[in-house]
Tab-separated table of C-alpha atoms in Angstrom:
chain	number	residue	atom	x	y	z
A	16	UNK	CA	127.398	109.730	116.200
A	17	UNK	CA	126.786	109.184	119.251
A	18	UNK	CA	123.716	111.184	121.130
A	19	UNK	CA	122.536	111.874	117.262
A	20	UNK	CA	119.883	110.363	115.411
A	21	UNK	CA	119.398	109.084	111.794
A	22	UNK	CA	116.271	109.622	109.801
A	23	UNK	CA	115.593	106.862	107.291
A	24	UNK	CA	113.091	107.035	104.206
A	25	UNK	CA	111.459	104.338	106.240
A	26	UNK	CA	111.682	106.219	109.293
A	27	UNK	CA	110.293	109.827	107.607
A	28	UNK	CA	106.282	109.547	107.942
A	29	UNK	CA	107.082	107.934	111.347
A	30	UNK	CA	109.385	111.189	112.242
A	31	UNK	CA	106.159	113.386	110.871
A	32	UNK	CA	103.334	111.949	112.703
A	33	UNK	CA	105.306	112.157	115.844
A	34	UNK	CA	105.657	115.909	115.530
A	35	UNK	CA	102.027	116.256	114.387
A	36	UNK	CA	103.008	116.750	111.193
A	37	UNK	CA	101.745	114.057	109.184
A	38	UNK	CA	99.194	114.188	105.957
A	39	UNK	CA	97.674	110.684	105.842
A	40	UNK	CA	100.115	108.748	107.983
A	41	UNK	CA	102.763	110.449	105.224
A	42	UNK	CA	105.049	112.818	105.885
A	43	UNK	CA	104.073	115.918	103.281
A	44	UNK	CA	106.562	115.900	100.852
A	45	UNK	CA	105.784	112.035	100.772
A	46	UNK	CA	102.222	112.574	100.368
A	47	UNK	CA	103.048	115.385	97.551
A	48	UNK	CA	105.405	112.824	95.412
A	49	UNK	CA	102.085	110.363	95.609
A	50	UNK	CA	99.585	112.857	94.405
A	51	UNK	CA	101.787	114.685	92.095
A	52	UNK	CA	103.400	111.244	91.108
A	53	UNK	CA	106.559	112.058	90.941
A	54	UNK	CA	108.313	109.104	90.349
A	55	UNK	CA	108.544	106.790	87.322
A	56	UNK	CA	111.289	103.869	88.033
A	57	UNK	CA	111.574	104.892	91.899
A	58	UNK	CA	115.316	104.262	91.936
A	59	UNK	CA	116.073	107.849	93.059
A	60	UNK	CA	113.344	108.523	94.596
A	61	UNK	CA	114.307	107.820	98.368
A	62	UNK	CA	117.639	109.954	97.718
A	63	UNK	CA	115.387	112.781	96.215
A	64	UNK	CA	112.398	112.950	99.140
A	65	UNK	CA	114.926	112.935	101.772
A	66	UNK	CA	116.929	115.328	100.763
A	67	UNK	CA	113.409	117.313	99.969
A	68	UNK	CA	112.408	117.097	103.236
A	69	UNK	CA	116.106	117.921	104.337
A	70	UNK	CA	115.456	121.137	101.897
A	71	UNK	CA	112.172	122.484	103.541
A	72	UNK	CA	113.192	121.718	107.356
A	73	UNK	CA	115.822	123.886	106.682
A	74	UNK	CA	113.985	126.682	104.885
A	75	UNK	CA	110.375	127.262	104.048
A	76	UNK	CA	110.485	128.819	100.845
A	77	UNK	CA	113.241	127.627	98.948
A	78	UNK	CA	114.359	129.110	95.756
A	79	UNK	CA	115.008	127.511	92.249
A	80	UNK	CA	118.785	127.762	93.399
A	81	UNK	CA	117.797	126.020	96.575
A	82	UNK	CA	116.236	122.979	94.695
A	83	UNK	CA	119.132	122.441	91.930
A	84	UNK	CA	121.771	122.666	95.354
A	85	UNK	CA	119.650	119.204	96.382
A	86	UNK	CA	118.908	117.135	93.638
A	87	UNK	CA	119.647	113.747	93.017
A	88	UNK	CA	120.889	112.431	89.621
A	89	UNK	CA	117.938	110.903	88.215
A	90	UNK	CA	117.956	108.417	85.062
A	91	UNK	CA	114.329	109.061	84.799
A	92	UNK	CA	114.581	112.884	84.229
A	93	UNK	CA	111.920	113.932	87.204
A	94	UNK	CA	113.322	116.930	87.934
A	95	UNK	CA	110.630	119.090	86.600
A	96	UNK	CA	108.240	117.117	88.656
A	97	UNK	CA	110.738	116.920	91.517
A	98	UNK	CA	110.573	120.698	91.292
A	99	UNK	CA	107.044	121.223	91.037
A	100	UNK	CA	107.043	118.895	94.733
A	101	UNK	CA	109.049	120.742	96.311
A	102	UNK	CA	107.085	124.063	95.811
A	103	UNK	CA	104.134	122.507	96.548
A	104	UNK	CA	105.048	120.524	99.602
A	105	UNK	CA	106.543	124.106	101.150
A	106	UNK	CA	103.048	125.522	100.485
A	107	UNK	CA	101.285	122.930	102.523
A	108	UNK	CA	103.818	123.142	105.503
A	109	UNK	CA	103.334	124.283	108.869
């Protein structure tokens, strides 16, 4: 890959404050899955943020179909609250 570059969940608030983008030293959709909390056992969680912020780079409002086409199997059953994250991080992006 070379010339490419990898974002990392470690890597994603870094990415956002960088671009001026940043809530809180978070990136949004990180700072959304706090206040919302999102998670319960936190297994998926990486998977499902990244892929999240993957989601609204790509497209601002994304559509129920939009969200299923990205989410993570999670043992936990988020996906309601996954869903509700997503909407609300796209409202709160610039």
């Amino acid at each position: 890959m070379k010339g490419q570059s990898i974002t990392t969940i470690e890597g994603l608030a870094d990415t956002a404050v960088a671009a001026g983008k940043a809530v809180d030293g978070l990136h949004i959709v990180q700072k959304v899955w706090l206040d919302l909390d999102v998670a319960q056992c936190g297994f998926c969680q990486p998977g499902q943020i990244m892929a999240a912020a993957d989601l609204l780079r790509r497209t601002k409002t994304p559509t129920d179909a939009d969200i299923d086409a990205i989410e993570n199997v999670c043992r936990c059953g988020t996906y309601g609250r996954v869903r509700t994250a997503i909407k609300a991080a796209a409202a709160l992006m610039p």
